[in-house]
Amino acid sequence: MVKTLILIVRPWLDDQYLRLTMVSFEGFGGDQVDYNPLFATNLRFSTRGEAYDWAQKIALENGFALVIANSGRKNRSQPELFASYFRCSRYGSSKVVYDPDKPKRKSKTMKYRCLFRIRAVENYHVQDNKRFVLWSIITADGFGCHNHQPTKYKDGHRHYTGLNEEEKAYVRQQYRAAKTPDKPQPSSSQIYSETSKIRKEMRRERNTAQQILALAVEPNYVHWHETNPDTHKLTHVFMSHPEAVKLFRAYPYVVLIDSTYKTNTYNMALVEVVGVTPVGSSFLITCMLIPYESEEGYTWLLRKMMDLLECTGAAPSCFVTDRELGLIRALRTLFPETPHLLCRWHVNRAIESRTLNIHKTVFYKDHVLRNPESGWWNVIDATCEEDFNKAWSVFSEKWKRMGSYISRTWGEHTKKFVLCYTNEYFHLGNTATSRVESAHSLLKAWLKNAHLTLDTMWSRIHSMLEAQHSKIRKEVEDSMSRPRITHRLFSLLQGNMSIKAIEIMEDEVKRGVALGIGLELGCGCVLPTTHGLPCACILIDLKNSDSRVHLSDIHPFWRTLEYDNEEAMPKNDNEMLEDLVDKARKSDPAYRKVFLEKLRDILHPEDEDILAPVVRENPKGRPRGSTTRNKSEFEHTLRNRH
């Protein structure tokens, strides 16, 4: 690294105090912008606090924050005057030292050794023959750059997201009202009556089907809907939050799909499509309401998903679902080349349930599943095809009735859940639908009611999505701005990729160290395929040679932290739209009227003649009036046999 010798002339020092400072501008990793001109001012401030607030406001507008680092005498000739340094909040270095021999610490730091600083100094000013002290801001050449990128996502950053005075006053008011109410608390019926009036005011003259579409228009949701042509009743609704669309286009790799019930008064199935971010969080790509879980409904859903990705040319690398036959057929038709995995947890539970039905006792169930020589787990966890064929041969010979059931029910899906086959796909460790099941749980915690109208349900889903996206932005910003205190093997990756990926590689290094001389045979080398990260044997070789992991060794999924830097539409679509608008302007007024009516129908579907959906009879899920859902077959079996 080449270091540059810079002569920094500080205007608040005499010539005898000029200093030579070594500053390295190479390898800073910042935006290479000199921010000094923003702080060059002739303003004078009565207190240091006013000077700091003025400088802090400018800093926050440009993506960084200032702290008061130190204060002292201005100089020897005027010891009664003071000066203070305002430094970047990421100056200095962390005191935490990585020690591989100590228990794992997930320590992160904001300290980047940033050199940016300005100075606030006291000076005498004379006005009307009166002398008084004012503060001024002074910049210094060579200290105007940051060695880090400005803050991209402000969620969770204390300088941006703190409560203002009005919000604090509101919180205090609500807290006092809850602690010491001035009057008796309203009853639940009074609250329900008032909220019902509010909903009617919001709907105006629209019905619930029109209102849900109106709610989608205002926050710019990507949405489609279908109606019955004879009755005009709503049958299908597809909605995707604008930020979820950006997330999906940035991280389209792994998609998990499942449906849930008991979310609305019409008993429509709610299909949740979940994606995965590089920070380890799940995000809801879309929610879709369909009358039945059928191949037709899932085909419509998947086509709309393809439309979301059409402008980027990307496609999912893997789908994960349960054994929903309609969804499986739709995926086979529309994505014949994309790997499709079945949830291993559901597969194991189904086989466990059938084992109890056949062998009647828990002892035989455990023997069939866990036998070290002929158990089912030897089959599903086989790490190579040869081991799988051998384990299956032994299992089917030992347990003929179970072998017949598995061949008949799961035989054609073997490559969708057996380990040696799933390890060939980029699935980021998602071989079960646990993420989408968690999404169901979170959704119902926000809904709080199984019989909501469509507009009320969607308002609560929107609030849930806003909270989810805020959390994701905070986690992404942490990966960009809070480096992990870790081994120098990963020093080139800090701030440029997900912390989650670094944690996975740290665990892989520990696994490699534990394997020792058996590393070559025990590594397996599946991490590059399933996660796009170096495996244990590669990392140990780099560590032993005192080398570093480079960004080029990491899959783009983990390196893509900024997900909203894309254009809303491709250029060719924009040009086509402008061309159509120009032609419409030049056309006959009668034709122009038809054009505007059709465009209005597309942009404002809530004005169409749409009626509320038909209430389904005997839906799946929790029985009406019950506090528990219908149990699955394996749950009934396990409860009865234990």
XYZ file of C-alpha atoms in Angstrom:
642
model
C 0.000 0.000 0.000
C 1.394 3.380 -1.017
C 1.239 6.051 1.657
C 1.059 9.724 0.765
C 2.780 12.413 2.767
C 0.421 15.345 3.152
C 1.229 18.680 4.741
C -1.833 19.679 6.722
C -1.960 23.364 7.622
C -4.294 23.882 10.524
C -5.468 27.493 10.627
C -5.893 27.488 14.397
C -2.158 26.774 14.979
C 0.827 29.045 14.644
C 3.586 28.198 12.193
C 5.643 26.544 14.905
C 2.878 23.980 15.405
C 2.579 22.853 11.790
C 2.569 19.082 11.650
C 3.304 16.410 9.063
C 0.667 13.697 9.009
C 0.831 10.341 7.243
C -2.534 9.612 5.659
C -3.253 6.565 3.491
C -6.051 7.114 0.996
C -5.689 3.732 -0.708
C -7.782 0.908 0.615
C -10.131 3.169 2.559
C -13.151 1.562 0.950
C -15.136 4.779 1.334
C -16.870 6.915 -1.258
C -13.746 9.119 -1.721
C -15.838 12.272 -1.305
C -14.387 15.299 0.463
C -17.108 16.513 2.831
C -15.182 19.554 4.079
C -16.990 22.044 1.790
C -20.288 21.136 3.473
C -18.959 22.330 6.824
C -17.160 25.459 5.589
C -19.191 28.324 7.046
C -18.898 31.832 8.416
C -21.671 31.254 10.932
C -20.968 31.851 14.608
C -22.651 29.972 17.443
C -23.241 31.089 20.995
C -22.572 27.636 22.487
C -20.749 24.487 21.537
C -24.072 22.630 21.576
C -25.459 24.870 18.848
C -22.353 24.302 16.743
C -22.615 20.550 17.244
C -26.329 20.462 16.340
C -25.652 22.423 13.144
C -22.824 20.098 12.097
C -24.746 16.966 13.110
C -27.720 17.916 10.952
C -25.493 18.208 7.875
C -23.722 14.950 8.710
C -26.963 12.980 9.096
C -28.247 14.299 5.779
C -25.156 12.797 4.143
C -25.281 9.389 5.810
C -22.944 9.639 8.790
C -23.024 10.905 12.358
C -20.710 13.007 14.493
C -19.655 12.652 18.111
C -17.822 15.065 20.393
C -14.485 13.310 20.684
C -12.434 15.521 22.993
C -12.091 19.074 24.251
C -9.249 21.189 25.532
C -7.538 24.573 25.541
C -7.535 26.387 22.236
C -3.833 27.270 22.392
C -1.183 28.478 24.807
C -1.646 32.156 24.081
C -5.363 32.052 24.949
C -5.724 29.380 27.655
C -9.153 30.674 28.665
C -10.651 29.648 25.290
C -11.656 26.083 24.463
C -11.822 23.917 21.338
C -13.520 20.589 20.580
C -13.153 17.938 17.900
C -16.281 16.648 16.176
C -15.318 13.260 14.773
C -17.119 10.651 12.724
C -18.936 8.225 15.016
C -16.813 5.440 13.506
C -13.439 6.792 14.531
C -11.187 4.700 16.756
C -10.948 0.922 16.903
C -12.678 -1.851 18.802
C -11.192 -3.078 22.070
C -12.471 -6.612 21.464
C -9.755 -8.965 20.209
C -10.597 -12.162 18.362
C -9.394 -15.212 20.260
C -10.209 -18.605 18.700
C -9.481 -20.380 21.986
C -12.255 -18.563 23.839
C -15.970 -19.285 23.461
C -17.539 -17.850 20.342
C -18.490 -14.203 20.690
C -20.713 -12.551 18.132
C -19.072 -9.180 18.645
C -19.663 -6.398 16.158
C -18.296 -2.878 16.087
C -18.959 0.413 14.349
C -15.330 1.471 14.711
C -13.647 1.828 11.320
C -10.689 4.024 12.336
C -12.325 6.779 10.304
C -10.168 9.932 10.165
C -12.903 12.454 9.391
C -13.016 15.353 11.817
C -13.793 19.037 12.109
C -13.030 21.442 14.922
C -15.206 23.834 16.896
C -13.267 26.660 18.551
C -14.035 29.630 20.780
C -13.054 33.089 19.563
C -13.416 36.611 20.905
C -15.764 38.898 18.998
C -16.259 42.611 19.553
C -19.532 44.374 18.862
C -20.619 47.781 20.159
C -17.432 47.965 22.203
C -18.390 44.739 23.959
C -16.309 41.605 23.796
C -17.966 38.213 23.925
C -17.171 34.622 22.961
C -18.640 32.752 19.972
C -17.974 29.306 18.524
C -16.962 28.703 14.911
C -16.455 25.582 12.767
C -13.050 24.963 11.156
C -12.241 22.217 8.665
C -8.854 20.661 7.962
C -7.485 19.480 4.633
C -6.836 15.746 4.612
C -9.533 14.919 7.157
C -12.653 15.405 5.041
C -12.996 11.837 3.690
C -14.540 8.767 5.288
C -13.082 5.286 4.923
C -16.548 3.700 4.910
C -19.723 4.020 2.906
C -22.490 6.323 4.174
C -25.436 4.773 5.957
C -27.786 3.191 3.421
C -30.675 1.936 5.567
C -31.424 4.101 8.578
C -33.698 1.651 10.426
C -32.344 0.888 13.868
C -29.695 3.626 13.713
C -30.099 5.627 16.901
C -29.207 8.941 15.273
C -32.006 8.563 12.706
C -34.795 6.595 14.341
C -35.041 8.105 17.808
C -38.332 9.581 18.991
C -38.803 13.300 18.516
C -40.319 15.483 21.218
C -43.886 15.111 19.932
C -43.581 11.330 19.818
C -42.097 11.228 23.309
C -44.964 13.355 24.600
C -47.465 10.983 22.974
C -45.799 7.947 24.575
C -45.895 9.624 27.987
C -49.555 10.504 27.520
C -50.485 6.931 26.598
C -48.446 5.511 29.460
C -50.082 7.790 32.018
C -53.534 7.009 30.605
C -52.898 3.288 31.027
C -51.518 3.671 34.551
C -54.027 6.142 35.976
C -57.105 6.475 33.752
C -59.109 9.640 34.318
C -62.367 7.844 33.544
C -63.595 4.242 33.310
C -62.081 2.259 30.456
C -64.357 1.645 27.433
C -65.871 -1.785 26.999
C -64.989 -4.093 24.124
C -68.375 -3.482 22.492
C -67.795 0.266 22.535
C -64.367 -0.157 20.965
C -65.786 -2.499 18.312
C -68.572 -0.048 17.503
C -66.146 2.835 17.086
C -63.713 0.849 14.921
C -66.630 -0.290 12.775
C -67.527 3.354 12.155
C -63.926 4.099 11.209
C -63.890 1.227 8.706
C -67.103 2.466 7.123
C -65.653 5.950 6.790
C -62.536 4.542 5.141
C -64.558 2.403 2.734
C -66.821 5.296 1.728
C -69.289 3.540 -0.567
C -67.048 0.622 -1.535
C -67.704 -2.968 -0.522
C -65.035 -5.146 1.087
C -63.767 -6.501 -2.253
C -63.361 -3.021 -3.711
C -61.765 -1.765 -0.508
C -59.006 -4.378 -0.495
C -58.053 -3.308 -4.027
C -58.143 0.345 -2.967
C -55.760 -0.459 -0.113
C -53.374 -1.985 -2.649
C -53.386 1.066 -4.927
C -52.363 3.702 -2.390
C -49.068 2.116 -1.135
C -48.218 1.045 -4.702
C -48.612 -2.709 -4.243
C -48.091 -4.927 -7.252
C -51.479 -6.588 -7.462
C -53.689 -8.656 -9.731
C -57.136 -10.099 -9.222
C -59.630 -12.399 -10.900
C -63.420 -12.413 -10.703
C -66.142 -14.816 -11.704
C -67.387 -13.482 -15.078
C -70.980 -14.457 -14.307
C -71.366 -13.282 -10.714
C -68.555 -10.657 -10.584
C -67.479 -12.112 -7.246
C -63.807 -11.936 -6.344
C -62.040 -15.299 -6.708
C -58.267 -14.658 -6.750
C -56.164 -11.842 -5.268
C -52.389 -11.455 -5.652
C -50.617 -8.687 -3.732
C -46.940 -7.955 -3.258
C -45.531 -5.069 -1.233
C -43.282 -2.762 -3.334
C -40.309 -3.421 -1.052
C -40.995 -7.167 -1.147
C -40.794 -6.948 -4.939
C -37.349 -5.325 -4.658
C -36.239 -8.013 -2.214
C -37.519 -10.769 -4.492
C -35.721 -9.345 -7.515
C -32.484 -9.100 -5.527
C -32.817 -12.512 -3.811
C -34.886 -14.802 -6.059
C -32.857 -17.917 -5.307
C -34.880 -19.935 -2.766
C -38.689 -19.774 -2.700
C -40.858 -21.551 -0.126
C -44.611 -21.915 -0.690
C -47.385 -23.061 1.629
C -50.994 -22.183 2.362
C -52.904 -21.556 5.558
C -56.557 -21.223 6.523
C -58.763 -19.428 9.021
C -57.592 -15.924 8.175
C -60.773 -14.392 6.735
C -64.520 -14.639 7.024
C -64.855 -16.058 3.491
C -62.741 -19.127 4.365
C -60.452 -18.560 1.382
C -57.022 -20.169 1.460
C -54.151 -17.735 2.006
C -51.006 -18.781 0.136
C -47.767 -17.358 1.507
C -44.657 -17.260 -0.665
C -41.485 -16.707 1.356
C -37.965 -15.783 0.269
C -34.598 -15.727 2.033
C -32.255 -12.759 2.543
C -28.459 -12.983 2.926
C -28.733 -11.830 6.554
C -30.720 -14.971 7.368
C -34.165 -13.370 7.598
C -37.277 -14.491 5.767
C -39.418 -12.074 3.794
C -42.928 -12.463 2.466
C -42.811 -12.212 -1.323
C -46.559 -12.269 -1.755
C -49.843 -13.198 -0.138
C -52.473 -14.671 -2.392
C -56.097 -15.514 -1.715
C -57.540 -18.442 -3.645
C -60.823 -20.316 -3.173
C -59.261 -23.792 -3.302
C -55.826 -25.372 -3.330
C -55.912 -26.504 -6.935
C -53.487 -26.738 -9.821
C -55.351 -23.920 -11.553
C -54.977 -21.560 -8.584
C -51.299 -22.344 -8.086
C -50.625 -21.954 -11.808
C -52.148 -18.474 -11.708
C -49.987 -17.625 -8.676
C -46.755 -18.867 -10.266
C -47.410 -16.988 -13.501
C -47.795 -13.746 -11.584
C -44.561 -14.495 -9.722
C -42.820 -14.954 -13.063
C -44.137 -11.537 -14.117
C -42.391 -9.964 -11.108
C -39.030 -11.336 -12.262
C -39.533 -10.829 -15.976
C -37.816 -7.428 -16.061
C -34.660 -8.809 -14.390
C -34.341 -12.083 -16.265
C -33.694 -13.892 -12.960
C -35.359 -17.117 -11.878
C -35.550 -19.114 -8.636
C -32.839 -21.713 -8.148
C -34.964 -23.871 -5.860
C -38.556 -24.318 -4.646
C -39.389 -25.871 -1.269
C -42.945 -27.059 -0.539
C -44.852 -29.814 1.182
C -46.591 -32.601 -0.743
C -49.420 -30.462 -2.142
C -50.208 -32.276 -5.388
C -51.794 -29.296 -7.152
C -48.729 -27.169 -6.429
C -46.370 -29.960 -7.479
C -48.126 -30.294 -10.844
C -48.071 -26.523 -11.390
C -44.341 -26.348 -10.622
C -43.655 -29.273 -12.919
C -45.468 -27.484 -15.749
C -44.079 -23.956 -15.350
C -40.619 -24.672 -13.893
C -39.608 -28.054 -15.315
C -35.866 -27.338 -14.988
C -35.909 -25.726 -11.525
C -35.153 -28.061 -8.587
C -38.127 -28.720 -6.348
C -37.551 -29.998 -2.812
C -40.114 -31.554 -0.501
C -40.100 -30.725 3.187
C -38.042 -33.415 4.918
C -39.850 -32.791 8.202
C -43.261 -33.574 6.692
C -41.861 -36.627 4.910
C -40.409 -38.017 8.137
C -43.613 -37.331 10.087
C -45.723 -39.103 7.466
C -43.441 -42.146 7.504
C -43.352 -42.137 11.303
C -47.147 -42.095 11.407
C -47.447 -44.964 8.929
C -44.883 -46.970 10.900
C -47.022 -46.713 14.033
C -50.134 -47.731 12.110
C -48.382 -50.833 10.783
C -46.300 -51.947 13.770
C -48.585 -50.583 16.522
C -45.892 -49.897 19.142
C -43.418 -47.107 19.748
C -40.630 -49.665 20.133
C -41.027 -50.866 16.562
C -41.406 -47.300 15.331
C -38.041 -46.341 16.803
C -36.516 -49.550 15.499
C -37.744 -48.897 11.951
C -36.586 -45.293 11.962
C -33.364 -45.341 13.972
C -31.896 -48.813 13.550
C -28.187 -48.219 12.772
C -28.162 -51.006 10.179
C -31.609 -50.989 8.574
C -33.310 -47.767 9.755
C -35.103 -45.193 7.612
C -32.744 -42.429 8.647
C -29.895 -44.300 6.961
C -31.873 -43.962 3.736
C -32.897 -40.315 3.901
C -29.510 -39.118 5.235
C -27.343 -41.020 2.735
C -24.563 -38.717 1.530
C -23.965 -40.408 -1.827
C -26.099 -42.317 -4.291
C -24.240 -45.569 -3.676
C -24.945 -45.371 0.064
C -28.575 -44.517 -0.662
C -29.101 -47.536 -2.923
C -27.461 -49.805 -0.375
C -29.450 -48.394 2.567
C -32.725 -48.591 0.634
C -32.056 -52.184 -0.354
C -31.466 -53.157 3.282
C -34.480 -51.171 4.535
C -36.973 -52.479 1.977
C -35.786 -56.045 2.546
C -36.057 -55.750 6.336
C -39.348 -53.804 6.462
C -41.327 -54.971 3.443
C -44.653 -53.292 4.250
C -42.982 -49.951 4.945
C -40.877 -50.315 1.816
C -44.014 -50.919 -0.227
C -45.722 -47.827 1.247
C -42.714 -45.576 0.635
C -42.263 -46.823 -2.928
C -45.938 -46.236 -3.674
C -46.286 -42.823 -2.004
C -42.846 -41.235 -2.088
C -40.941 -43.208 -4.706
C -41.268 -40.678 -7.530
C -40.235 -37.852 -5.162
C -37.074 -39.491 -3.799
C -34.713 -36.943 -5.337
C -36.634 -34.140 -3.645
C -35.779 -35.022 -0.052
C -32.910 -37.567 0.150
C -29.731 -35.827 1.297
C -27.396 -37.036 -1.448
C -29.702 -35.483 -4.073
C -30.654 -32.272 -2.260
C -26.946 -31.535 -1.710
C -26.670 -30.986 -5.451
C -28.877 -27.878 -5.332
C -28.350 -24.305 -4.155
C -30.923 -24.271 -1.341
C -29.098 -22.265 1.392
C -29.866 -24.955 3.942
C -33.630 -24.861 3.376
C -34.735 -28.477 3.058
C -37.896 -28.004 5.137
C -40.761 -25.522 5.082
C -40.028 -24.246 8.582
C -39.575 -20.683 7.291
C -43.029 -20.527 5.776
C -44.549 -22.235 8.826
C -42.985 -19.483 10.938
C -44.484 -16.963 8.520
C -47.921 -18.521 9.159
C -47.421 -18.153 12.900
C -46.295 -14.535 12.603
C -49.180 -13.698 10.287
C -51.825 -15.088 12.626
C -50.242 -13.312 15.579
C -50.807 -10.045 13.707
C -54.309 -10.959 12.513
C -55.521 -12.048 15.998
C -58.822 -13.178 14.490
C -59.822 -15.987 12.157
C -62.902 -14.253 10.727
C -61.740 -10.892 9.417
C -63.101 -9.060 6.416
C -60.672 -8.779 3.516
C -59.880 -5.101 4.008
C -59.231 -5.472 7.748
C -57.097 -8.540 7.145
C -55.010 -6.751 4.542
C -54.514 -3.666 6.688
C -52.976 -5.852 9.381
C -50.853 -7.732 6.865
C -49.561 -4.396 5.588
C -48.533 -3.389 9.125
C -46.789 -6.739 9.546
C -44.872 -6.258 6.289
C -43.767 -2.752 7.250
C -42.328 -4.097 10.512
C -40.688 -7.026 8.707
C -39.001 -4.799 6.133
C -37.767 -2.406 8.814
C -36.104 -5.322 10.597
C -34.482 -6.527 7.367
C -33.120 -3.055 6.596
C -31.586 -2.869 10.063
C -29.929 -6.284 9.682
C -28.593 -5.414 6.228
C -27.197 -2.129 7.528
C -25.506 -4.020 10.370
C -23.744 -6.226 7.824
C -22.554 -3.160 5.913
C -21.597 -0.906 8.808
C -20.809 -3.132 11.808
C -17.899 -5.466 11.027
C -17.714 -8.741 12.884
C -14.719 -9.246 15.189
C -13.377 -12.427 13.658
C -10.325 -14.245 12.306
C -8.179 -12.337 9.805
C -9.034 -15.073 7.312
C -12.218 -13.066 6.648
C -10.735 -9.562 6.886
C -11.350 -8.739 3.197
C -15.042 -9.560 3.506
C -16.007 -7.170 6.305
C -18.671 -4.680 5.276
C -18.970 -6.197 1.802
C -21.081 -9.246 2.518
C -23.504 -10.712 5.006
C -22.396 -11.353 8.580
C -24.510 -14.514 8.429
C -22.201 -15.949 5.753
C -19.140 -15.185 7.881
C -20.741 -17.020 10.803
C -21.399 -20.049 8.590
C -17.766 -20.077 7.460
C -16.562 -19.710 11.060
C -18.543 -22.812 11.995
C -17.098 -24.576 8.972
C -13.559 -23.709 10.112
C -14.302 -25.154 13.554
C -15.664 -28.303 11.934
C -12.495 -28.601 9.860
C -10.288 -28.201 12.923
C -12.314 -30.848 14.767
C -11.954 -33.301 11.864
C -8.171 -32.939 11.939
C -6.429 -35.503 9.784
C -9.793 -36.854 8.644
C -10.688 -33.573 6.972
C -10.111 -34.778 3.420
C -12.581 -37.630 3.799
C -14.984 -36.004 6.256
C -15.433 -32.574 4.690
C -18.046 -33.631 2.152
C -17.453 -30.433 0.136
C -21.180 -29.670 -0.141
C -21.130 -26.070 1.135
C -19.964 -24.587 -2.213
C -22.986 -26.177 -3.890
C -25.704 -25.721 -1.265
C -24.624 -22.309 0.073
C -22.123 -20.874 -2.401
C -19.415 -20.627 0.300
C -15.975 -22.259 0.680
C -16.083 -25.579 2.504
C -13.972 -26.690 5.477
C -11.041 -28.108 3.514
C -10.670 -24.909 1.453
C -10.888 -22.669 4.517
C -8.362 -24.724 6.486
C -5.912 -24.592 3.564
C -6.271 -20.801 3.392
C -5.845 -20.509 7.137
C -2.706 -22.652 7.194
C -1.159 -20.617 4.368
C -2.090 -17.322 6.095
C -4.210 -16.342 3.081
C -7.575 -14.599 2.911
C -11.006 -15.435 1.587
C -11.777 -13.130 -1.341
C -15.147 -11.791 -2.411
C -14.805 -13.671 -5.692
C -14.978 -16.914 -3.667
C -18.452 -16.002 -2.392
C -21.769 -16.467 -4.200
C -23.384 -13.148 -5.306
C -26.330 -13.877 -3.009
C -24.212 -13.178 0.080
C -22.545 -10.124 -1.502
C -25.751 -8.361 -2.535
C -26.604 -6.129 0.404
C -28.157 -3.156 -1.381
C -31.385 -4.485 -2.809
C -33.227 -1.318 -3.839
C -30.852 0.215 -6.380
C -32.810 -0.868 -9.435
C -35.020 1.066 -11.796
C -38.742 0.685 -11.427
C -39.149 -0.437 -15.031
C -36.808 -1.526 -17.818
C -35.921 1.186 -20.312
C -37.622 -0.557 -23.201
C -40.897 -0.664 -21.237
C -40.605 3.047 -20.436
C -40.008 3.860 -24.083
C -42.987 1.757 -25.133
C -45.209 3.457 -22.561
C -44.144 6.924 -23.700
C -44.775 5.938 -27.315
C -48.301 4.737 -26.483
C -49.065 7.930 -24.572
C -47.845 10.056 -27.502
C -50.023 8.109 -29.918
C -53.011 8.462 -27.608
C -52.517 12.232 -27.433
C -52.490 12.518 -31.222
C -55.467 10.207 -31.737
C -59.127 11.092 -32.136
C -60.850 12.229 -28.890
C -63.222 9.252 -29.014
C -60.317 6.815 -29.190
C -58.457 8.744 -26.499
C -61.472 8.388 -24.201
C -61.459 4.601 -24.634
C -57.713 4.522 -23.945
C -58.125 6.500 -20.720
C -61.025 4.334 -19.540
C -59.014 1.148 -20.017
C -55.988 2.667 -18.309
C -58.151 3.793 -15.401
C -59.618 0.297 -15.024
C -56.090 -1.088 -14.707
C -54.783 1.533 -12.278
C -57.966 1.816 -10.209
C -59.546 -1.649 -10.018
C -61.473 -0.609 -6.912
C -63.884 1.296 -9.164
C -64.911 -1.871 -11.001
C -68.132 -3.732 -10.311
C -66.595 -6.326 -7.981
C -68.460 -8.193 -5.268
C -67.231 -9.930 -2.135
C -66.158 -13.583 -2.488
C -68.397 -16.539 -1.848
C -68.173 -17.953 1.670
C -66.706 -21.442 1.448
C -68.238 -24.315 3.351
C -66.204 -26.808 5.399
C -62.780 -25.204 4.981
C -59.572 -26.747 6.195
C -57.913 -25.577 9.388
C -59.332 -24.934 12.822
C -63.016 -25.826 13.356
C -65.325 -22.869 13.902
C -65.691 -22.065 17.582
C -62.658 -24.145 18.533
C -59.430 -22.811 19.968
C -57.292 -25.474 18.306
C -56.827 -26.459 14.703
C -57.565 -29.886 13.263
C -54.636 -32.147 13.980
C -52.676 -33.774 11.188
C -52.727 -37.531 10.734
C -49.303 -38.047 12.276
C -50.322 -36.016 15.360
C -53.371 -38.202 15.954
C -51.265 -41.317 15.510
C -48.454 -40.229 17.814
C -50.887 -39.099 20.514
C -52.784 -42.393 20.473
C -49.684 -44.599 20.496
C -47.708 -42.920 23.277
